Short mmCIF file of N, CA and C in Angstrom, two decimals:
data_model
loop_
_atom_site.label_atom_id
_atom_site.label_comp_id
_atom_site.label_asym_id
_atom_site.label_seq_id
_atom_site.Cartn_x
_atom_site.Cartn_y
_atom_site.Cartn_z
N UNK A 1 117.21 193.12 93.14
CA UNK A 1 117.37 192.86 94.69
C UNK A 1 119.27 192.91 94.54
N UNK A 2 119.75 193.57 95.18
CA UNK A 2 121.44 193.67 95.20
C UNK A 2 121.87 193.46 96.30
N UNK A 3 123.04 192.34 96.38
CA UNK A 3 123.38 192.64 97.52
C UNK A 3 124.46 192.45 97.79
N UNK A 4 125.44 193.20 98.53
CA UNK A 4 126.41 193.33 98.85
C UNK A 4 127.96 191.98 98.57
N UNK A 5 128.74 192.55 98.06
CA UNK A 5 129.53 191.63 98.02
C UNK A 5 130.10 190.03 99.56
N UNK A 6 130.14 191.75 100.15
CA UNK A 6 131.26 191.18 101.47
C UNK A 6 129.71 190.12 102.46
N UNK A 7 128.18 190.45 101.83
CA UNK A 7 127.07 189.87 102.51
C UNK A 7 126.90 188.83 101.97
N UNK A 8 127.32 188.12 100.84
CA UNK A 8 126.96 187.06 100.19
C UNK A 8 127.85 186.01 100.16
N UNK A 9 126.92 184.96 100.23
CA UNK A 9 127.99 183.98 100.34
C UNK A 9 127.51 182.59 98.94
N UNK A 10 126.79 183.53 98.35
CA UNK A 10 125.69 182.49 97.11
C UNK A 10 126.57 182.49 95.79
N UNK A 11 126.76 181.33 95.92
CA UNK A 11 127.62 181.04 93.91
C UNK A 11 126.66 180.17 93.52
N UNK A 12 127.04 181.07 92.20
CA UNK A 12 126.32 180.66 90.88
C UNK A 12 126.76 179.37 90.42
N UNK A 13 125.60 178.51 89.67
CA UNK A 13 126.08 177.06 89.75
C UNK A 13 125.65 176.66 88.15
N UNK A 14 126.28 175.93 87.43
CA UNK A 14 125.51 175.54 86.46
C UNK A 14 124.99 174.38 86.47
N UNK A 15 124.04 173.58 85.49
CA UNK A 15 123.82 172.05 86.08
C UNK A 15 124.58 171.31 84.45
N UNK A 16 125.15 170.87 84.48
CA UNK A 16 126.36 170.08 83.79
C UNK A 16 125.69 168.75 82.82
N UNK A 17 125.09 168.30 83.31
CA UNK A 17 124.34 167.64 82.45
C UNK A 17 122.49 167.22 82.46
N UNK A 18 122.21 167.24 81.39
CA UNK A 18 120.82 167.77 81.36
C UNK A 18 119.58 166.50 81.12
N UNK A 19 118.41 166.58 82.27
CA UNK A 19 118.14 165.39 82.01
C UNK A 19 116.92 164.92 80.73
N UNK A 20 116.97 163.59 80.55
CA UNK A 20 116.07 163.75 79.45
C UNK A 20 114.67 163.86 79.91
N UNK A 21 114.10 163.56 81.11
CA UNK A 21 112.78 163.88 80.86
C UNK A 21 112.18 164.41 82.37
N UNK A 22 111.54 164.76 82.28
CA UNK A 22 110.61 165.33 84.11
C UNK A 22 111.15 164.31 85.15
N UNK A 23 110.77 162.85 84.88
CA UNK A 23 111.27 161.76 86.03
C UNK A 23 112.41 162.03 85.96
N UNK A 24 113.89 162.36 85.37
CA UNK A 24 114.77 162.39 86.03
C UNK A 24 115.26 163.43 86.42
N UNK A 25 114.82 164.57 85.86
CA UNK A 25 114.87 165.97 86.55
C UNK A 25 114.56 165.78 87.28
N UNK A 26 113.91 164.94 88.00
CA UNK A 26 113.09 164.91 89.60
C UNK A 26 113.71 164.49 90.24
N UNK A 27 114.44 163.80 90.28
CA UNK A 27 115.85 162.53 90.42
C UNK A 27 117.47 163.45 90.84
N UNK A 28 117.60 164.24 89.65
CA UNK A 28 118.79 164.87 89.56
C UNK A 28 119.39 165.32 90.76
N UNK A 29 120.79 164.80 90.79
CA UNK A 29 121.82 164.84 91.96
C UNK A 29 122.45 165.84 91.94
N UNK A 30 122.54 166.68 93.24
CA UNK A 30 123.67 167.59 93.75
C UNK A 30 124.67 167.58 92.75
N UNK A 31 125.17 166.50 92.06
CA UNK A 31 126.63 166.31 91.59
C UNK A 31 126.34 166.77 89.94
N UNK A 32 125.36 167.46 89.96
CA UNK A 32 124.86 168.01 88.26
C UNK A 32 124.96 169.09 88.24
N UNK A 33 125.27 169.45 89.35
CA UNK A 33 126.11 171.69 89.55
C UNK A 33 126.76 171.31 89.56
N UNK A 34 127.31 172.33 89.08
CA UNK A 34 129.46 172.82 88.98
C UNK A 34 129.19 174.32 89.71
N UNK A 35 129.96 174.51 90.54
CA UNK A 35 129.61 175.92 91.10
C UNK A 35 130.95 176.54 90.43
N UNK A 36 130.43 177.64 90.38
CA UNK A 36 131.63 178.90 88.71
C UNK A 36 132.19 179.79 89.62
N UNK A 37 130.81 180.62 90.03
CA UNK A 37 132.04 182.12 90.42
C UNK A 37 131.22 182.44 92.09
N UNK A 38 131.37 183.33 92.12
CA UNK A 38 130.63 183.86 93.16
C UNK A 38 129.03 184.80 92.83
N UNK A 39 127.99 185.01 93.50
CA UNK A 39 127.07 185.41 92.84
C UNK A 39 127.51 187.15 92.39
N UNK A 40 128.38 187.73 93.65
CA UNK A 40 129.00 188.53 92.88
C UNK A 40 129.74 189.53 91.85
N UNK A 41 130.42 188.28 91.42
CA UNK A 41 130.92 188.52 90.19
C UNK A 41 129.85 189.41 88.91
N UNK A 42 128.89 188.90 89.11
CA UNK A 42 127.63 188.69 87.49
C UNK A 42 127.49 190.45 88.20
N UNK A 43 127.86 191.35 87.12
CA UNK A 43 127.37 192.72 87.11
C UNK A 43 126.15 192.72 85.82
N UNK A 44 124.89 193.46 86.25
CA UNK A 44 123.95 193.50 84.79
C UNK A 44 124.84 193.96 83.49
N UNK A 45 124.41 193.47 82.27
CA UNK A 45 125.36 193.78 81.37
C UNK A 45 126.13 193.73 81.34
N UNK A 46 127.31 192.88 81.71
CA UNK A 46 128.54 192.00 81.57
C UNK A 46 128.47 190.48 82.16
N UNK A 47 128.97 189.84 80.73
CA UNK A 47 129.59 188.90 80.37
C UNK A 47 130.54 188.02 81.87
N UNK A 48 130.36 187.31 82.09
CA UNK A 48 131.43 186.38 82.54
C UNK A 48 132.15 185.09 82.01
N UNK A 49 133.22 184.88 81.53
CA UNK A 49 133.55 183.44 81.05
C UNK A 49 133.99 182.86 82.02
N UNK A 50 133.35 180.98 82.01
CA UNK A 50 133.35 180.38 82.80
C UNK A 50 134.41 178.86 82.35
N UNK A 51 135.22 178.71 82.62
CA UNK A 51 135.83 177.09 82.70
C UNK A 51 134.81 176.00 83.51
N UNK A 52 134.62 175.09 82.51
CA UNK A 52 133.78 173.79 82.88
C UNK A 52 134.96 172.38 82.76
N UNK A 53 134.69 171.19 83.85
CA UNK A 53 135.81 170.59 83.80
C UNK A 53 136.08 169.73 82.99
N UNK A 54 134.92 169.93 81.63
CA UNK A 54 135.15 169.27 80.54
C UNK A 54 136.09 170.00 79.02
N UNK A 55 136.36 171.52 79.59
CA UNK A 55 137.45 172.18 78.98
C UNK A 55 137.00 172.65 77.85
N UNK A 56 135.70 172.73 77.96
CA UNK A 56 134.30 174.10 77.91
C UNK A 56 134.19 175.07 78.56
N UNK A 57 134.05 176.08 77.42
CA UNK A 57 133.61 177.62 78.41
C UNK A 57 132.42 177.98 78.39
N UNK A 58 131.40 178.68 79.08
CA UNK A 58 130.46 178.28 79.59
C UNK A 58 130.17 180.37 79.51
N UNK A 59 129.55 181.20 79.21
CA UNK A 59 129.67 182.83 79.47
C UNK A 59 128.03 182.73 79.64
N UNK A 60 128.52 183.62 81.02
CA UNK A 60 127.47 183.78 82.00
C UNK A 60 127.03 185.18 82.10
N UNK A 61 125.32 185.46 82.06
CA UNK A 61 125.01 186.59 82.13
C UNK A 61 124.19 187.36 83.29
N UNK A 62 123.95 188.38 84.12
CA UNK A 62 122.89 188.81 85.30
C UNK A 62 122.44 189.70 84.15
N UNK A 63 120.79 189.49 84.36
CA UNK A 63 120.73 191.00 83.60
C UNK A 63 119.60 191.95 85.21
N UNK A 64 119.14 193.33 84.72
CA UNK A 64 118.82 194.09 85.01
C UNK A 64 117.73 193.57 86.40
N UNK A 65 117.09 192.43 85.92
CA UNK A 65 115.67 192.39 86.51
C UNK A 65 116.63 191.16 87.74
N UNK A 66 117.89 190.61 87.82
CA UNK A 66 118.30 189.74 88.32
C UNK A 66 118.30 188.42 87.94
N UNK A 67 117.78 187.85 86.79
CA UNK A 67 117.72 186.81 86.21
C UNK A 67 119.00 186.49 85.31
N UNK A 68 119.33 185.24 86.27
CA UNK A 68 120.79 184.53 85.28
C UNK A 68 120.80 183.67 84.20
N UNK A 69 121.46 184.43 83.12
CA UNK A 69 121.54 183.51 82.10
C UNK A 69 122.90 182.54 81.69
N UNK A 70 123.11 181.33 81.13
CA UNK A 70 124.53 180.86 80.87
C UNK A 70 124.06 180.01 79.24
N UNK A 71 125.48 180.55 78.44
CA UNK A 71 125.05 179.87 77.21
C UNK A 71 126.74 179.29 77.30
N UNK A 72 127.02 178.96 76.16
CA UNK A 72 128.52 178.52 75.53
C UNK A 72 128.64 179.45 75.23
N UNK A 73 130.29 179.89 75.08
CA UNK A 73 130.76 180.92 75.66
C UNK A 73 131.93 181.08 73.63
N UNK A 74 131.30 179.40 72.88
CA UNK A 74 132.00 179.89 71.40
C UNK A 74 130.89 180.52 70.60
N UNK A 75 131.47 181.21 70.02
CA UNK A 75 130.60 181.94 68.76
C UNK A 75 130.68 180.73 68.01
N UNK A 76 129.37 180.04 67.32
CA UNK A 76 129.80 178.86 66.55
C UNK A 76 129.52 179.47 64.92
N UNK A 77 129.85 181.03 65.12
CA UNK A 77 130.22 181.12 63.23
C UNK A 77 132.11 181.80 62.76
N UNK A 78 132.25 181.91 64.24
CA UNK A 78 133.72 181.90 64.23
C UNK A 78 135.00 181.17 64.89
N UNK A 79 134.46 179.95 65.81
CA UNK A 79 134.98 179.17 66.94
C UNK A 79 135.51 180.13 67.60
N UNK A 80 135.68 181.24 67.68
CA UNK A 80 136.16 182.31 69.29
C UNK A 80 135.53 181.65 70.61
N UNK A 81 135.99 181.52 71.39
CA UNK A 81 135.79 181.54 72.76
C UNK A 81 135.28 183.20 73.29
N UNK A 82 134.02 184.23 72.68
CA UNK A 82 134.02 185.20 73.02
C UNK A 82 132.80 185.76 73.09
N UNK A 83 131.84 185.03 73.26
CA UNK A 83 130.91 185.68 73.43
C UNK A 83 129.89 186.24 74.65
N UNK A 84 130.93 186.27 76.23
CA UNK A 84 131.23 186.60 77.36
C UNK A 84 131.47 187.86 76.97
N UNK A 85 131.87 188.73 76.10
CA UNK A 85 132.53 189.48 75.97
C UNK A 85 131.72 190.18 74.80
N UNK A 86 130.14 190.02 74.69
CA UNK A 86 129.46 190.24 73.75
C UNK A 86 128.77 192.36 74.08
N UNK A 87 127.99 192.41 73.58
CA UNK A 87 127.17 193.09 74.05
C UNK A 87 125.94 192.69 74.51
N UNK A 88 124.86 193.32 75.34
CA UNK A 88 123.96 192.48 75.87
C UNK A 88 122.66 193.62 75.27
N UNK A 89 121.44 192.74 75.02
CA UNK A 89 120.05 194.16 74.93
C UNK A 89 118.82 193.04 74.74
N UNK A 90 117.78 193.78 74.24
CA UNK A 90 116.72 192.90 74.09
C UNK A 90 116.45 192.89 72.68
N UNK A 91 115.85 192.01 71.82
CA UNK A 91 114.81 192.55 71.26
C UNK A 91 113.74 191.48 70.84
N UNK A 92 112.14 192.71 71.11
CA UNK A 92 110.79 191.78 71.34
C UNK A 92 110.87 191.33 72.71
N UNK A 93 111.39 191.67 73.69
CA UNK A 93 111.14 191.05 74.84
C UNK A 93 112.02 190.16 74.88
N UNK A 94 112.85 189.43 74.23
CA UNK A 94 113.75 188.29 74.55
C UNK A 94 115.52 188.65 74.71
N UNK A 95 115.93 188.46 75.78
CA UNK A 95 117.47 188.67 75.85
C UNK A 95 117.91 188.28 75.48
N UNK A 96 119.29 188.85 74.68
CA UNK A 96 120.50 188.76 73.86
C UNK A 96 121.89 189.14 73.96
N UNK A 97 122.65 188.23 73.62
CA UNK A 97 124.28 189.02 73.77
C UNK A 97 124.48 188.99 71.91
N UNK A 98 125.07 189.88 71.45
CA UNK A 98 125.89 189.89 70.27
C UNK A 98 127.09 189.44 70.44
N UNK A 99 127.64 188.85 69.55
CA UNK A 99 128.62 188.43 69.42
C UNK A 99 129.63 190.08 69.02
N UNK A 100 131.17 189.64 69.89
CA UNK A 100 131.78 191.11 69.77
C UNK A 100 132.34 190.79 68.23
N UNK A 101 132.54 190.16 67.63
CA UNK A 101 133.24 189.86 66.55
C UNK A 101 132.27 189.97 64.96
N UNK A 102 131.00 189.06 64.61
CA UNK A 102 130.21 189.03 63.63
C UNK A 102 129.11 189.92 63.77
N UNK A 103 128.76 190.13 65.04
CA UNK A 103 127.41 190.90 65.68
C UNK A 103 126.26 190.07 65.58
N UNK A 104 126.49 188.74 65.38
CA UNK A 104 125.60 187.90 65.18
C UNK A 104 124.91 187.82 66.87
N UNK A 105 123.48 187.81 66.76
CA UNK A 105 122.54 188.04 68.47
C UNK A 105 122.20 186.54 68.91
N UNK A 106 122.48 186.12 70.03
CA UNK A 106 122.17 184.87 70.54
C UNK A 106 121.10 185.24 71.77
N UNK A 107 120.42 184.52 71.62
CA UNK A 107 119.01 185.06 72.38
C UNK A 107 119.98 184.15 73.96
N UNK A 108 119.62 184.60 74.87
CA UNK A 108 120.08 183.93 76.17
C UNK A 108 119.45 182.72 77.06
N UNK A 109 118.24 182.88 76.38
CA UNK A 109 117.31 181.46 77.03
C UNK A 109 117.38 180.36 76.12
N UNK A 110 116.91 180.62 75.29
CA UNK A 110 116.93 179.68 74.01
C UNK A 110 118.23 178.94 73.79
N UNK A 111 119.77 180.46 73.35
CA UNK A 111 120.20 179.43 72.57
C UNK A 111 120.20 180.37 71.40
N UNK A 112 118.89 180.11 70.75
CA UNK A 112 118.71 180.44 69.21
C UNK A 112 119.40 182.01 68.74
N UNK A 113 120.09 181.86 67.82
CA UNK A 113 120.53 182.84 66.90
C UNK A 113 119.43 183.88 66.30
N UNK A 114 119.39 184.97 66.48
CA UNK A 114 118.18 185.52 66.04
C UNK A 114 118.21 185.98 64.76
N UNK A 115 119.67 185.92 64.40
CA UNK A 115 119.99 186.68 63.26
C UNK A 115 119.67 185.61 61.87
N UNK A 116 119.98 184.29 62.26
CA UNK A 116 119.65 182.58 61.64
C UNK A 116 119.50 181.95 62.61
N UNK A 117 118.00 181.80 62.27
CA UNK A 117 117.68 180.44 63.76
C UNK A 117 118.05 178.64 62.85
N UNK A 118 118.78 178.64 62.09
CA UNK A 118 119.51 177.60 61.91
C UNK A 118 120.44 177.32 62.95
N UNK A 119 121.38 178.00 63.50
CA UNK A 119 122.74 178.52 64.49
C UNK A 119 121.98 178.42 65.93
N UNK A 120 122.40 177.45 66.63
CA UNK A 120 122.21 177.99 68.02
C UNK A 120 123.45 177.50 68.90
N UNK A 121 123.56 178.33 70.05
CA UNK A 121 124.56 177.90 71.33
C UNK A 121 124.21 176.96 72.06
N UNK A 122 125.07 176.29 72.94
CA UNK A 122 124.31 175.33 73.69
C UNK A 122 123.63 176.60 75.27
N UNK A 123 122.80 176.01 76.11
CA UNK A 123 122.55 177.00 77.55
C UNK A 123 122.39 175.70 78.43
N UNK A 124 122.67 176.45 79.59
CA UNK A 124 122.69 176.08 80.64
C UNK A 124 121.72 176.35 81.57
N UNK A 125 121.28 175.44 82.57
CA UNK A 125 120.26 175.82 83.68
C UNK A 125 121.15 176.58 84.61
N UNK A 126 120.77 177.71 85.34
CA UNK A 126 121.69 178.39 86.08
C UNK A 126 121.06 178.66 87.39
N UNK A 127 121.37 178.60 88.53
CA UNK A 127 120.89 179.19 89.56
C UNK A 127 122.16 179.78 90.41
N UNK A 128 121.37 180.51 91.76
CA UNK A 128 122.82 180.70 92.89
C UNK A 128 122.39 180.29 93.98
N UNK A 129 123.28 179.35 95.16
CA UNK A 129 122.75 178.11 95.63
C UNK A 129 123.69 178.73 96.79
#
């Protein structure tokens, strides 16, 4: 579904605190969510960087089916905040972003590096609200 920017008021939000268990998730408050941008800013195949309240950065992505992903923007191999500028694709049905520097691929759903499974980036729960 495509929404025209002038007709939507949906904001993309990230969950900043990850509940430890299902019971905690059920009582998670609205304060756990942080608005990062308008949904209209996300374009399939392109990343958007967002500054979080604690100074970290998140990289947000929208795939062609409308599913949103958010991962840490920092490339763990170089330390540079560049993953939002990476190329997106899929490998065996798993959506990924390839770092623009050394080309390591990170699974957008789990954060696991597809080229070195001992390395991962943080993922965030994301929603349009």
